[in-house]
């Protein structure tokens, strides 16, 4: 589209430049909603562009794990999942060029290679979102729908922490959505600056987004238990309907 804009004047050149800037950033946004049932199968080994539902995760992982540092970072988080001890990630290839990934798990004194068909939904989703962040281009954005879906409650906040760390290291913006009260309660005070609340405006029947720290009485909600508790007892919803009179610095 920007290529069709006239560039005869300085103003037109500037407009075209800004359009190209916006288009470039839009192309760098990756929407992610992993579907475990779609991941549990062999995939063409050359199919390495991660799709929204992550059905080609095995091929993407096979390519990514050629980078030792990225492979080890992935394993570091996966090893903290509340399941069997994970020793390594491996790949099973067929003669016709298909591949499926597997985790080498250790249970007591024995080892077993468990392929994607037998891994839990939570494990598959966890590996998928980590992979998306590890392969993302610096300056890009990854949007993850319902991060905690199917992931053990004890580990989901640890996963969010690791994603934040990787995002900072690789200069990648990560946006996650959740309805998990336990996850929201786990956020520390200094982390709430990045939390926004999406709610429905009854008058216009449209969705609105508001930064949590811009809500008038957010300190009282934190003192009463946390953001998750405020969501459950609807004090958050009540506060959203009030306009903020002055910024609280």
Tab-separated table of C-alpha atoms in Angstrom:
chain	number	residue	atom	x	y	z
A	1	UNK	CA	0.000	0.000	0.000
A	2	UNK	CA	2.790	2.456	0.922
A	3	UNK	CA	4.421	1.714	-2.425
A	4	UNK	CA	1.459	3.270	-4.260
A	5	UNK	CA	1.636	6.576	-2.380
A	6	UNK	CA	2.980	9.550	-4.333
A	7	UNK	CA	6.396	10.800	-3.216
A	8	UNK	CA	6.722	13.999	-5.214
A	9	UNK	CA	6.850	16.393	-2.260
A	10	UNK	CA	8.617	16.222	1.101
A	11	UNK	CA	5.242	15.889	2.816
A	12	UNK	CA	4.310	12.903	0.638
A	13	UNK	CA	7.695	11.289	1.272
A	14	UNK	CA	7.217	11.712	5.016
A	15	UNK	CA	3.707	10.216	4.833
A	16	UNK	CA	4.984	7.216	2.857
A	17	UNK	CA	7.807	6.721	5.344
A	18	UNK	CA	5.394	6.617	8.288
A	19	UNK	CA	3.115	4.209	6.438
A	20	UNK	CA	6.035	1.875	5.791
A	21	UNK	CA	6.987	2.134	9.474
A	22	UNK	CA	3.483	1.126	10.593
A	23	UNK	CA	3.228	-1.728	8.064
A	24	UNK	CA	6.630	-3.070	9.105
A	25	UNK	CA	5.562	-3.189	12.754
A	26	UNK	CA	2.190	-4.764	11.956
A	27	UNK	CA	3.991	-7.541	10.099
A	28	UNK	CA	6.078	-8.154	13.224
A	29	UNK	CA	3.029	-8.938	15.380
A	30	UNK	CA	2.570	-12.654	16.018
A	31	UNK	CA	-0.830	-13.817	17.302
A	32	UNK	CA	-0.622	-17.046	19.261
A	33	UNK	CA	-3.391	-19.382	20.399
A	34	UNK	CA	-1.809	-22.864	20.643
A	35	UNK	CA	-4.179	-25.791	20.091
A	36	UNK	CA	-2.672	-28.913	21.725
A	37	UNK	CA	-4.721	-31.360	19.632
A	38	UNK	CA	-3.275	-29.787	16.463
A	39	UNK	CA	0.299	-30.045	17.764
A	40	UNK	CA	0.133	-33.806	18.406
A	41	UNK	CA	1.155	-35.031	14.968
A	42	UNK	CA	4.040	-35.297	12.545
A	43	UNK	CA	4.628	-32.235	10.364
A	44	UNK	CA	6.700	-31.486	7.285
A	45	UNK	CA	10.242	-30.769	8.462
A	46	UNK	CA	10.521	-27.747	6.124
A	47	UNK	CA	7.349	-26.113	7.553
A	48	UNK	CA	9.210	-23.717	9.876
A	49	UNK	CA	7.024	-20.566	9.943
A	50	UNK	CA	5.072	-20.855	13.208
A	51	UNK	CA	1.325	-20.570	12.691
A	52	UNK	CA	-1.224	-19.121	15.126
A	53	UNK	CA	-2.488	-22.510	16.334
A	54	UNK	CA	1.101	-23.895	16.419
A	55	UNK	CA	0.167	-27.074	14.522
A	56	UNK	CA	3.647	-27.070	12.946
A	57	UNK	CA	5.469	-26.652	16.271
A	58	UNK	CA	7.607	-29.783	15.808
A	59	UNK	CA	9.188	-28.444	12.616
A	60	UNK	CA	9.716	-24.986	14.138
A	61	UNK	CA	11.332	-26.506	17.231
A	62	UNK	CA	13.551	-28.743	15.108
A	63	UNK	CA	14.905	-25.664	13.347
A	64	UNK	CA	15.163	-23.523	16.500
A	65	UNK	CA	17.034	-26.157	18.525
A	66	UNK	CA	19.937	-25.963	16.101
A	67	UNK	CA	20.727	-22.860	18.172
A	68	UNK	CA	22.150	-24.329	21.383
A	69	UNK	CA	21.469	-21.239	23.511
A	70	UNK	CA	17.786	-21.117	22.541
A	71	UNK	CA	17.405	-24.853	23.104
A	72	UNK	CA	18.887	-24.616	26.601
A	73	UNK	CA	16.688	-21.617	27.479
A	74	UNK	CA	13.625	-23.573	26.427
A	75	UNK	CA	14.667	-26.612	28.458
A	76	UNK	CA	15.362	-24.472	31.524
A	77	UNK	CA	11.677	-23.537	31.773
A	78	UNK	CA	10.275	-26.892	30.652
A	79	UNK	CA	12.280	-28.646	33.382
A	80	UNK	CA	10.362	-26.643	35.986
A	81	UNK	CA	6.995	-28.053	34.914
A	82	UNK	CA	5.331	-30.243	37.586
A	83	UNK	CA	5.815	-33.494	35.719
A	84	UNK	CA	8.655	-35.971	35.226
A	85	UNK	CA	12.230	-34.701	35.100
A	86	UNK	CA	13.078	-33.580	31.546
A	87	UNK	CA	16.579	-34.429	30.362
A	88	UNK	CA	16.455	-33.257	26.756
A	89	UNK	CA	14.325	-32.460	23.727
A	90	UNK	CA	14.751	-34.703	20.696
A	91	UNK	CA	13.214	-35.164	17.250
A	92	UNK	CA	11.883	-38.215	15.459
A	93	UNK	CA	12.121	-37.975	11.669
A	94	UNK	CA	10.484	-40.173	9.056
A	95	UNK	CA	11.959	-41.230	5.734
A	96	UNK	CA	9.511	-38.994	3.858
A	97	UNK	CA	10.625	-35.803	5.630
A	98	UNK	CA	8.156	-35.468	8.511
A	99	UNK	CA	9.141	-34.757	12.118
A	100	UNK	CA	7.681	-34.798	15.633
A	101	UNK	CA	9.376	-33.547	18.791
A	102	UNK	CA	9.746	-35.546	21.989
A	103	UNK	CA	10.960	-34.967	25.538
A	104	UNK	CA	13.395	-37.379	27.110
A	105	UNK	CA	12.025	-37.803	30.608
A	106	UNK	CA	13.651	-39.437	33.610
A	107	UNK	CA	11.582	-41.209	36.226
A	108	UNK	CA	13.589	-42.694	39.098
A	109	UNK	CA	16.319	-44.792	37.418
A	110	UNK	CA	14.723	-45.143	33.980
A	111	UNK	CA	14.433	-42.856	30.960
A	112	UNK	CA	11.680	-42.634	28.374
A	113	UNK	CA	11.265	-40.700	25.134
A	114	UNK	CA	7.778	-39.141	25.208
A	115	UNK	CA	6.674	-37.659	21.891
A	116	UNK	CA	4.184	-34.791	21.435
A	117	UNK	CA	1.269	-37.226	21.088
A	118	UNK	CA	1.604	-38.204	24.756
A	119	UNK	CA	2.509	-34.851	26.327
A	120	UNK	CA	-0.065	-32.919	28.349
A	121	UNK	CA	-1.942	-29.914	26.965
A	122	UNK	CA	-0.147	-27.631	29.414
A	123	UNK	CA	3.300	-28.852	28.390
A	124	UNK	CA	2.518	-28.370	24.707
A	125	UNK	CA	1.153	-24.849	25.250
A	126	UNK	CA	4.108	-23.904	27.428
A	127	UNK	CA	6.621	-25.067	24.808
A	128	UNK	CA	4.671	-23.306	22.055
A	129	UNK	CA	4.620	-19.866	23.714
A	130	UNK	CA	8.287	-20.103	24.721
A	131	UNK	CA	9.212	-21.035	21.169
A	132	UNK	CA	7.295	-18.063	19.742
A	133	UNK	CA	9.225	-15.649	21.971
A	134	UNK	CA	12.588	-17.316	21.347
A	135	UNK	CA	12.240	-17.152	17.555
A	136	UNK	CA	10.687	-13.672	17.420
A	137	UNK	CA	12.605	-10.884	15.726
A	138	UNK	CA	13.956	-8.124	18.014
A	139	UNK	CA	11.441	-5.271	18.039
A	140	UNK	CA	8.523	-7.594	17.293
A	141	UNK	CA	5.413	-8.334	19.379
A	142	UNK	CA	3.925	-11.651	20.498
A	143	UNK	CA	0.286	-11.772	21.625
A	144	UNK	CA	-0.711	-14.878	23.617
A	145	UNK	CA	-4.349	-15.759	24.195
A	146	UNK	CA	-5.159	-17.160	27.682
A	147	UNK	CA	-1.569	-17.940	28.702
A	148	UNK	CA	-2.596	-20.116	31.655
A	149	UNK	CA	-5.018	-22.348	29.724
A	150	UNK	CA	-4.162	-25.952	30.646
A	151	UNK	CA	-0.958	-25.016	32.511
A	152	UNK	CA	-0.478	-26.041	36.140
A	153	UNK	CA	-1.454	-23.095	38.414
A	154	UNK	CA	1.730	-23.466	40.456
A	155	UNK	CA	3.893	-22.981	37.367
A	156	UNK	CA	1.999	-20.457	35.259
A	157	UNK	CA	3.406	-17.415	37.066
A	158	UNK	CA	6.929	-18.830	36.695
A	159	UNK	CA	6.263	-19.126	32.977
A	160	UNK	CA	5.086	-15.497	32.858
A	161	UNK	CA	8.291	-14.433	34.637
A	162	UNK	CA	10.446	-16.329	32.157
A	163	UNK	CA	8.570	-14.844	29.207
A	164	UNK	CA	9.120	-11.361	30.620
A	165	UNK	CA	12.844	-12.035	31.048
A	166	UNK	CA	13.220	-13.365	27.517
A	167	UNK	CA	11.207	-10.439	26.154
A	168	UNK	CA	13.523	-7.932	27.838
A	169	UNK	CA	16.653	-9.744	26.692
A	170	UNK	CA	15.478	-10.013	23.077
A	171	UNK	CA	13.640	-6.664	22.902
A	172	UNK	CA	10.283	-8.313	22.227
A	173	UNK	CA	6.964	-6.980	23.516
A	174	UNK	CA	4.732	-9.703	24.956
A	175	UNK	CA	0.998	-9.235	25.522
A	176	UNK	CA	-0.898	-11.957	27.366
A	177	UNK	CA	-4.590	-12.300	28.207
A	178	UNK	CA	-5.902	-14.174	31.238
A	179	UNK	CA	-8.930	-14.667	33.484
A	180	UNK	CA	-6.827	-16.443	36.105
A	181	UNK	CA	-7.259	-14.739	39.497
A	182	UNK	CA	-4.310	-16.599	41.030
A	183	UNK	CA	-1.989	-15.370	38.283
A	184	UNK	CA	-3.230	-11.790	38.657
A	185	UNK	CA	-2.766	-11.901	42.435
A	186	UNK	CA	0.826	-13.082	41.973
A	187	UNK	CA	1.872	-9.914	40.158
A	188	UNK	CA	4.092	-7.696	42.282
A	189	UNK	CA	3.330	-4.016	42.772
A	190	UNK	CA	6.072	-2.831	40.397
A	191	UNK	CA	4.816	-5.208	37.677
A	192	UNK	CA	1.283	-3.817	37.624
A	193	UNK	CA	2.392	-0.861	35.504
A	194	UNK	CA	2.080	-3.167	32.493
A	195	UNK	CA	-1.354	-4.569	33.378
A	196	UNK	CA	-4.461	-3.316	31.599
A	197	UNK	CA	-8.073	-4.345	32.170
A	198	UNK	CA	-10.481	-4.986	29.290
A	199	UNK	CA	-14.150	-4.485	30.072
A	200	UNK	CA	-17.481	-3.943	28.337
A	201	UNK	CA	-19.016	-0.476	28.164
A	202	UNK	CA	-22.738	-1.097	28.672
A	203	UNK	CA	-23.791	2.235	27.163
A	204	UNK	CA	-22.067	1.662	23.818
A	205	UNK	CA	-21.671	-2.136	23.972
A	206	UNK	CA	-18.007	-1.784	23.060
A	207	UNK	CA	-14.835	-3.060	24.715
A	208	UNK	CA	-12.609	-0.622	26.559
A	209	UNK	CA	-9.055	-0.929	27.828
A	210	UNK	CA	-7.818	0.827	30.959
A	211	UNK	CA	-4.446	0.672	32.710
A	212	UNK	CA	-4.838	-0.816	36.190
A	213	UNK	CA	-2.757	1.933	37.817
A	214	UNK	CA	-5.079	4.537	36.275
A	215	UNK	CA	-8.043	3.186	38.245
A	216	UNK	CA	-8.891	5.613	41.020
A	217	UNK	CA	-8.716	3.291	44.026
A	218	UNK	CA	-6.270	0.631	42.838
A	219	UNK	CA	-4.119	0.855	46.043
A	220	UNK	CA	-7.167	-0.134	48.121
A	221	UNK	CA	-7.774	-3.145	45.877
A	222	UNK	CA	-4.174	-4.306	46.338
A	223	UNK	CA	-4.426	-3.851	50.090
A	224	UNK	CA	-7.602	-5.954	50.158
A	225	UNK	CA	-5.978	-8.955	48.473
A	226	UNK	CA	-4.859	-8.293	44.937
A	227	UNK	CA	-5.987	-7.734	41.372
A	228	UNK	CA	-7.360	-11.261	41.071
A	229	UNK	CA	-9.500	-10.934	44.189
A	230	UNK	CA	-10.774	-7.572	42.963
A	231	UNK	CA	-11.831	-9.225	39.716
A	232	UNK	CA	-13.732	-11.991	41.543
A	233	UNK	CA	-15.624	-9.792	44.025
A	234	UNK	CA	-16.402	-7.257	41.238
A	235	UNK	CA	-14.789	-4.334	43.069
A	236	UNK	CA	-12.589	-3.992	39.976
A	237	UNK	CA	-15.627	-3.707	37.700
A	238	UNK	CA	-17.185	-1.086	39.972
A	239	UNK	CA	-13.980	0.942	40.027
A	240	UNK	CA	-13.727	0.866	36.230
A	241	UNK	CA	-16.982	2.759	35.933
A	242	UNK	CA	-15.617	5.669	37.961
A	243	UNK	CA	-13.649	8.407	36.228
A	244	UNK	CA	-10.244	9.270	37.647
A	245	UNK	CA	-10.126	12.868	38.882
A	246	UNK	CA	-6.365	13.240	39.287
A	247	UNK	CA	-3.269	11.139	38.694
A	248	UNK	CA	-1.822	9.505	41.793
A	249	UNK	CA	1.947	9.811	41.646
